[in-house]
Each structure stands twice: as C-alpha cells, then as structure tokens.
Amino acid sequence: MSVRTRFAPSPTGYLHVGGARTALFNWLFARKHGGTFVLRIEDTDAARNTDAAYDVIYQGLRWLGLDWDEGPQIGGDRGPYFQSQRNAIYEKHLATLESKGLVYDDAGAIRFRSPRQTVQVEDIVCGKIAFDMSNPLTHPDMTIRRPDGSWIFHFVNVVDDIEMGMTHVIRGEDHLSNTPKHVELYQALGATPPQFAHIPLILNHEGKKLSKRDGGSSITYFIDGGYAPEAVANYISLLGWSPKDNREFLTVPEIQELFTLEAINRRSAIFDLDKCFWLNGQHLLHMSLERFADLTIPFLDRAGVPYGTREALAPVLAIVKPKVKHLSDVPDWISYFFTETYAYDPAAVDKALKKTGALDRLAQLRDHYATLTDWTHPTLEAELKKLAETLGVKNGEFIHPARVAVSGRAVGPGLYEMLEVLGKDRVLARLTATITQFS
C-alpha cells in the first residue's frame, strides 16, 4: 500500500512553527517512502477565509521546500481539497451513520452515539494506549454537527482522511486525546483507521506551549528575518527528532534519508531561537555562492540596492558570505559597493579619520597603492604591511582609516578582499575623496 500523508491547516493567516513541523514530518515520511503528500485546507470557519490567509500557508510551505502532490493549486483525484467545498461528502457519511442508528438529535445538534468501550490506539511514537470510553460523564457523546448546520472538526477530519486514503496521520500530541473518538468514527463508518504518530508539543523557555506571542513562532518571522529555508527546515526537524549520530547541522536530503517516525522523542521540544540562529549561520556559510545569491537578491531588490547584474554582484557576495548571519543584513553589508555617494558612519569617522595623522596615512597609502600593477588582495596586504614597516607604524594606522574611507563604516568584509573587488581606480578615488572631505 502506497504511503499517503497530509497536512491540514486552518487558514488563520499565520503558519505556526508547530504546524510547519507537522507539515515537514509528513512530507519527509511521504518522500522517504515514495508516497504522496497532500495539502488539505480546513476552512469551515468562513469568517477567516481570505485569499491572504490561504497565501500564508502556500508561501510558507513553498518557502520551506515542502511541495505537495495533491491539494490547492495542484489538484488531484481525491478533492476538493477545501473542507468548505466538501459538504455533499459529509452529508453522505452522515447518512451512513444515520442508517446504522449511530447518531441522534440533541436540541438541533447531531451527536454520535459512542459504543461505550475501551479503545486501543497503537501509536508509532507514543506506543500502545488504552482509552476507557465507557463513562458518559467523562466521555459524553460527541457532537458532529452544530445546530446551525456547521460541521465539527472530529467528524470531517475523519471523513476526509477516509476519502483521501490516508495511511498515516502524523500530528501534534495535543490531538492524542481526540484519537479514540476518531477511531470510534472510523469503525462506525466501516473504515480501517490509519497509523497514528503523535509528535511532541513545542514549548517556549517557560515550559508553556509555544504561542503567537513568542518570538519566532511564525514562519513569516524567518522569511522576513533573512533566514535560509534549509536552515529553518533543519532546525524544526530537530524539535522532537534527531538522527542516531546526534548531528545538528543537516541538509534536507540528509534529513530525508535519516528520518523515521520511530526516532521521534516523546518529550516536549523546547524552542530555541539561538540554536536556529546558529544553524542559519552554518547553512549560509556552507551553501554555494549561487544559492546564496538566489536567497539574497530579493532582499537587495526590496532595499533598492543598484547591484546591476548578477555577474557584478557575485564577487561582492563572495567576500561577505562568510560573515553574514541573516540574509536581511546583506543590503547594508554591500550597498557601498554599488554607489559612490555612500554615507560615513559618524562613530567610525570619529574613531578612525579624526585621529591625528589619519588623513596623512590615507594619503601615504593612496600614493603607494597608485604605484601597484598587481591589484590582488595578497599583494595589497603585503604592500600595506611593507609601508607600515617602512614608516615605523602599526598596520592598524592604515587599515582602520582605509576601511572607513572606502566603505564609510568600521566593520565589513576583509579589507584587502574589499579593495580588490572595488578595483584600483575606485579605491584611489575614494581615498582621495575622503581626504578632501575630512581635511
């Protein structure tokens, strides 16, 4: 039997990290087993159904690289993939329960008549659990349709999983207590329940369930904040799961190869933005320059950095890539490469250019560099050090003023690499312009 998994979010306009992890685990399991990953939208709450709310889900999943095989914008032969469009299907299954005498009216609501028995749930993560459903005081008959005609989650969720042929339901542990109710519905509808795997909750540092109020709880936070998608996928995969060798830095193909439901931990996972930040730096450091450019260019375009062509941008990105921790920082790191009207940081000017003798050192460096025919960073470094030794001063007497002169700031990529990329003519012109401006 081919594996079929699903992610079934509600369009709230917010893709929670917990939801993204659920989607990731379902996607990983389906991909590892050559199965099908389905996206289904639980949009029975009409008041919240807006195009923007749907788009947050689609964009978040696609940003993470979680492509779905069936669902909105893709189609498939098990649709519709919006619950709001499946009313006739729910009516059909309700009629089945009515024909078996398993539902009854209660003040306009329709309730499912529990068989009042112990339900055994075989969970891949949590193990075998017995739920005693015999006491109507603690387990009352569940409502499956409200008096206003709207459907209750438990019923439509089960019907959809039956109709869409789900073989595995991988979801948060907060749904574990609902599972015996769902098993009762599967049995009442004459269907075999899927295999369940309930994954641990994600908690904040206070030990409470991660909520909208917690920083980083939304995938949008990472998109806007300049995180690499593969770094975020890497991090959220480790929220409750780890490979046997306990590695933390993993590519998505590696995670897919190593991932098993049996390796998911039952303990709640603690959300740690610091670890995600570290992993982001590692992924940025190790990714190809081509990939780094792909991820960076949207931020440059939004910031209006006039980088010209991708070919002109590449050498600049190459020298800042080892230092960047967030893609959103790149425009500020490189903007001065593409304009001659860059601003000077006042603090950097005070410290490096207003120091006694700083402008004289710049003039000496400019004049020395003007004689060079080899404009590569090893030569630029060697010649600066030679000049400093000849004049009996420390290297920093040239390095710090030169950096501020050509970039306007005190920090950035390696000075000599920066000088090489800027080119001889531009460097000499910037040194001269700085000397003139601050003399």
CSV table of N, CA and C in Angstrom, one decimal, residues 143-230:
chain,number,residue,atom,x,y,z
A,143,THR,N,-20.6,15.8,19.6
A,143,THR,CA,-21.3,16.5,18.6
A,143,THR,C,-20.5,16.4,17.3
A,144,ILE,N,-21.2,16.0,16.2
A,144,ILE,CA,-20.6,16.0,14.9
A,144,ILE,C,-21.1,17.1,14.0
A,145,ARG,N,-22.3,17.7,14.3
A,145,ARG,CA,-22.8,18.8,13.6
A,145,ARG,C,-23.6,19.7,14.5
A,146,ARG,N,-23.3,21.0,14.4
A,146,ARG,CA,-23.9,22.0,15.3
A,146,ARG,C,-25.3,22.3,14.8
A,147,PRO,N,-26.1,22.9,15.7
A,147,PRO,CA,-27.5,23.3,15.3
A,147,PRO,C,-27.6,24.2,14.1
A,148,ASP,N,-26.5,25.0,13.8
A,148,ASP,CA,-26.5,25.9,12.6
A,148,ASP,C,-26.1,25.2,11.4
A,149,GLY,N,-25.9,23.9,11.4
A,149,GLY,CA,-25.5,23.1,10.3
A,149,GLY,C,-24.1,22.9,10.0
A,150,SER,N,-23.2,23.6,10.8
A,150,SER,CA,-21.8,23.5,10.5
A,150,SER,C,-21.2,22.3,11.2
A,151,TRP,N,-20.2,21.8,10.6
A,151,TRP,CA,-19.6,20.5,11.0
A,151,TRP,C,-18.5,20.7,12.0
A,152,ILE,N,-18.4,19.7,12.9
A,152,ILE,CA,-17.4,19.6,14.0
A,152,ILE,C,-16.1,19.0,13.4
A,153,PHE,N,-15.0,19.5,13.8
A,153,PHE,CA,-13.7,19.1,13.3
A,153,PHE,C,-13.6,17.5,13.3
A,154,HIS,N,-13.9,16.9,14.4
A,154,HIS,CA,-13.7,15.4,14.6
A,154,HIS,C,-14.3,14.6,13.4
A,155,PHE,N,-15.5,15.0,13.1
A,155,PHE,CA,-16.2,14.2,12.0
A,155,PHE,C,-15.6,14.5,10.7
A,156,VAL,N,-15.5,15.7,10.3
A,156,VAL,CA,-15.0,16.0,8.9
A,156,VAL,C,-13.5,15.6,8.7
A,157,ASN,N,-12.8,15.6,9.8
A,157,ASN,CA,-11.4,15.2,9.7
A,157,ASN,C,-11.3,13.7,9.4
A,158,VAL,N,-12.1,13.0,10.1
A,158,VAL,CA,-12.1,11.5,9.9
A,158,VAL,C,-12.6,11.2,8.5
A,159,VAL,N,-13.7,11.8,8.1
A,159,VAL,CA,-14.3,11.6,6.8
A,159,VAL,C,-13.3,11.9,5.7
A,160,ASP,N,-12.6,13.0,5.8
A,160,ASP,CA,-11.6,13.4,4.8
A,160,ASP,C,-10.4,12.4,4.7
A,161,ASP,N,-10.0,12.0,5.9
A,161,ASP,CA,-8.9,11.0,5.9
A,161,ASP,C,-9.3,9.7,5.3
A,162,ILE,N,-10.6,9.3,5.4
A,162,ILE,CA,-11.1,8.1,4.8
A,162,ILE,C,-11.1,8.3,3.3
A,163,GLU,N,-11.8,9.4,2.9
A,163,GLU,CA,-12.0,9.6,1.5
A,163,GLU,C,-10.7,9.8,0.7
A,164,MET,N,-9.7,10.4,1.4
A,164,MET,CA,-8.4,10.7,0.7
A,164,MET,C,-7.4,9.6,0.9
A,165,GLY,N,-7.8,8.5,1.5
A,165,GLY,CA,-7.0,7.3,1.6
A,165,GLY,C,-5.7,7.5,2.5
A,166,MET,N,-5.8,8.3,3.5
A,166,MET,CA,-4.6,8.5,4.4
A,166,MET,C,-4.2,7.2,5.0
A,167,THR,N,-2.9,6.9,4.9
A,167,THR,CA,-2.4,5.7,5.5
A,167,THR,C,-1.7,6.0,6.9
A,168,HIS,N,-1.2,7.3,7.0
A,168,HIS,CA,-0.6,7.7,8.2
A,168,HIS,C,-1.1,9.1,8.6
A,169,VAL,N,-1.4,9.3,9.9
A,169,VAL,CA,-1.8,10.6,10.4
A,169,VAL,C,-0.7,11.0,11.4
A,170,ILE,N,0.1,12.0,11.0
A,170,ILE,CA,1.2,12.5,11.8
A,170,ILE,C,0.8,13.8,12.3
A,171,ARG,N,0.6,14.0,13.6
A,171,ARG,CA,0.1,15.3,14.1
A,171,ARG,C,0.5,15.5,15.5
A,172,GLY,N,0.2,16.7,16.0
A,172,GLY,CA,0.7,17.1,17.3
A,172,GLY,C,0.1,16.3,18.4
A,173,GLU,N,0.8,16.1,19.5
A,173,GLU,CA,0.4,15.3,20.7
A,173,GLU,C,-0.9,15.8,21.3
A,174,ASP,N,-1.2,17.1,21.1
A,174,ASP,CA,-2.4,17.7,21.6
A,174,ASP,C,-3.7,17.0,21.0
A,175,HIS,N,-3.5,16.3,19.9
A,175,HIS,CA,-4.6,15.6,19.3
A,175,HIS,C,-4.7,14.1,19.8
A,176,LEU,N,-3.8,13.7,20.6
A,176,LEU,CA,-3.8,12.3,21.1
A,176,LEU,C,-5.1,12.0,21.8
A,177,SER,N,-5.6,12.9,22.6
A,177,SER,CA,-6.8,12.6,23.4
A,177,SER,C,-8.0,12.6,22.5
A,178,ASN,N,-8.0,13.1,21.3
A,178,ASN,CA,-9.1,13.0,20.3
A,178,ASN,C,-9.1,11.7,19.6
A,179,THR,N,-8.0,11.0,19.6
A,179,THR,CA,-7.8,9.9,18.7
A,179,THR,C,-8.8,8.8,19.0
A,180,PRO,N,-9.1,8.4,20.3
A,180,PRO,CA,-10.1,7.4,20.5
A,180,PRO,C,-11.5,7.7,19.9
A,181,LYS,N,-11.8,9.0,19.9
A,181,LYS,CA,-13.1,9.4,19.3
A,181,LYS,C,-13.0,9.2,17.8
A,182,HIS,N,-11.9,9.5,17.2
A,182,HIS,CA,-11.7,9.3,15.8
A,182,HIS,C,-11.8,7.8,15.4
A,183,VAL,N,-11.2,7.0,16.3
A,183,VAL,CA,-11.2,5.6,16.0
A,183,VAL,C,-12.6,5.0,16.0
A,184,GLU,N,-13.4,5.5,17.0
A,184,GLU,CA,-14.8,5.1,17.0
A,184,GLU,C,-15.5,5.5,15.7
A,185,LEU,N,-15.2,6.7,15.2
A,185,LEU,CA,-15.9,7.1,13.9
A,185,LEU,C,-15.4,6.2,12.7
A,186,TYR,N,-14.1,5.9,12.7
A,186,TYR,CA,-13.6,5.1,11.6
A,186,TYR,C,-14.4,3.7,11.6
A,187,GLN,N,-14.5,3.2,12.8
A,187,GLN,CA,-15.1,1.8,12.9
A,187,GLN,C,-16.6,1.9,12.6
A,188,ALA,N,-17.2,3.0,13.0
A,188,ALA,CA,-18.7,3.2,12.7
A,188,ALA,C,-18.9,3.4,11.2
A,189,LEU,N,-17.9,3.9,10.5
A,189,LEU,CA,-18.1,4.2,9.1
A,189,LEU,C,-17.5,3.0,8.3
A,190,GLY,N,-17.1,1.9,9.0
A,190,GLY,CA,-16.6,0.7,8.3
A,190,GLY,C,-15.3,0.9,7.7
A,191,ALA,N,-14.4,1.8,8.2
A,191,ALA,CA,-13.1,2.0,7.7
A,191,ALA,C,-12.0,1.6,8.6
A,192,THR,N,-10.9,1.2,8.1
A,192,THR,CA,-9.7,0.9,8.9
A,192,THR,C,-9.0,2.2,9.3
A,193,PRO,N,-8.7,2.4,10.5
A,193,PRO,CA,-8.0,3.6,10.9
A,193,PRO,C,-6.6,3.6,10.3
A,194,PRO,N,-6.1,4.8,10.0
A,194,PRO,CA,-4.7,4.9,9.6
A,194,PRO,C,-3.7,4.6,10.7
A,195,GLN,N,-2.5,4.6,10.5
A,195,GLN,CA,-1.5,4.5,11.5
A,195,GLN,C,-1.3,5.9,12.1
A,196,PHE,N,-1.3,6.0,13.4
A,196,PHE,CA,-1.1,7.3,14.0
A,196,PHE,C,0.3,7.5,14.6
A,197,ALA,N,0.7,8.8,14.5
A,197,ALA,CA,2.0,9.1,15.1
A,197,ALA,C,1.9,10.6,15.7
A,198,HIS,N,1.8,10.6,17.0
A,198,HIS,CA,1.6,11.9,17.6
A,198,HIS,C,2.9,12.5,18.1
A,199,ILE,N,3.3,13.6,17.6
A,199,ILE,CA,4.6,14.2,17.8
A,199,ILE,C,4.5,15.2,19.0
A,200,PRO,N,5.7,15.4,19.7
A,200,PRO,CA,5.6,16.1,21.0
A,200,PRO,C,5.3,17.6,20.8
A,201,LEU,N,4.8,18.2,21.8
A,201,LEU,CA,4.5,19.6,21.8
A,201,LEU,C,5.8,20.4,21.7
A,202,ILE,N,5.7,21.7,21.2
A,202,ILE,CA,6.8,22.6,21.2
A,202,ILE,C,6.5,23.6,22.3
A,203,LEU,N,7.5,23.8,23.2
A,203,LEU,CA,7.3,24.7,24.3
A,203,LEU,C,8.3,25.8,24.3
A,204,ASN,N,7.9,26.9,24.9
A,204,ASN,CA,8.8,28.1,25.0
A,204,ASN,C,9.7,27.8,26.2
A,205,HIS,N,10.6,28.8,26.4
A,205,HIS,CA,11.6,28.6,27.5
A,205,HIS,C,10.9,28.6,28.9
A,206,GLU,N,9.7,29.0,29.0
A,206,GLU,CA,9.0,29.0,30.3
A,206,GLU,C,8.2,27.6,30.5
A,207,GLY,N,8.4,26.8,29.5
A,207,GLY,CA,7.7,25.5,29.6
A,207,GLY,C,6.3,25.5,29.2
A,208,LYS,N,5.8,26.6,28.5
A,208,LYS,CA,4.4,26.7,28.1
A,208,LYS,C,4.4,26.5,26.6
A,209,LYS,N,3.2,26.1,26.1
A,209,LYS,CA,3.1,25.8,24.7
A,209,LYS,C,3.4,27.0,23.9
A,210,LEU,N,4.2,26.9,22.8
A,210,LEU,CA,4.7,28.0,22.0
A,210,LEU,C,3.4,28.6,21.4
A,211,SER,N,3.3,30.0,21.5
A,211,SER,CA,2.1,30.7,21.1
A,211,SER,C,2.5,31.8,20.2
A,212,LYS,N,1.5,32.5,19.6
A,212,LYS,CA,1.8,33.7,18.8
A,212,LYS,C,2.6,34.8,19.4
A,213,ARG,N,2.5,34.8,20.7
A,213,ARG,CA,3.2,35.9,21.5
A,213,ARG,C,4.7,35.6,21.6
A,214,ASP,N,5.1,34.4,21.3
A,214,ASP,CA,6.6,34.1,21.4
A,214,ASP,C,7.3,34.4,20.1
A,215,GLY,N,8.5,35.0,20.3
A,215,GLY,CA,9.3,35.4,19.1
A,215,GLY,C,9.7,34.2,18.3
A,216,GLY,N,9.5,34.3,17.0
A,216,GLY,CA,9.9,33.2,16.1
A,216,GLY,C,8.9,32.1,16.0
A,217,SER,N,7.7,32.3,16.5
A,217,SER,CA,6.7,31.2,16.4
A,217,SER,C,6.0,31.1,15.1
A,218,SER,N,6.2,32.1,14.2
A,218,SER,CA,5.6,32.1,12.9
A,218,SER,C,6.7,31.9,11.8
A,219,ILE,N,6.4,31.2,10.8
A,219,ILE,CA,7.3,31.0,9.7
A,219,ILE,C,7.6,32.4,9.0
A,220,THR,N,6.6,33.3,9.0
A,220,THR,CA,6.8,34.6,8.5
A,220,THR,C,8.0,35.3,9.1
A,221,TYR,N,8.2,35.1,10.4
A,221,TYR,CA,9.3,35.7,11.1
A,221,TYR,C,10.6,35.3,10.5
A,222,PHE,N,10.8,34.1,10.1
A,222,PHE,CA,12.0,33.6,9.5
A,222,PHE,C,12.2,34.1,8.0
A,223,ILE,N,11.1,34.1,7.3
A,223,ILE,CA,11.1,34.6,5.9
A,223,ILE,C,11.5,36.1,5.9
A,224,ASP,N,10.9,36.9,6.7
A,224,ASP,CA,11.2,38.3,6.7
A,224,ASP,C,12.5,38.6,7.4
A,225,GLY,N,12.9,37.7,8.3
A,225,GLY,CA,14.1,38.0,9.1
A,225,GLY,C,15.4,37.5,8.4
A,226,GLY,N,15.3,37.0,7.2
A,226,GLY,CA,16.5,36.7,6.5
A,226,GLY,C,17.1,35.3,6.8
A,227,TYR,N,16.3,34.4,7.2
A,227,TYR,CA,16.8,33.0,7.4
A,227,TYR,C,16.8,32.2,6.1
A,228,ALA,N,17.7,31.3,6.0
A,228,ALA,CA,17.7,30.4,4.9
A,228,ALA,C,16.6,29.3,5.1
A,229,PRO,N,15.8,29.0,4.1
A,229,PRO,CA,14.8,28.0,4.3
A,229,PRO,C,15.3,26.6,4.8
A,230,GLU,N,16.5,26.2,4.2
A,230,GLU,CA,17.1,25.0,4.6
A,230,GLU,C,17.5,25.0,6.1
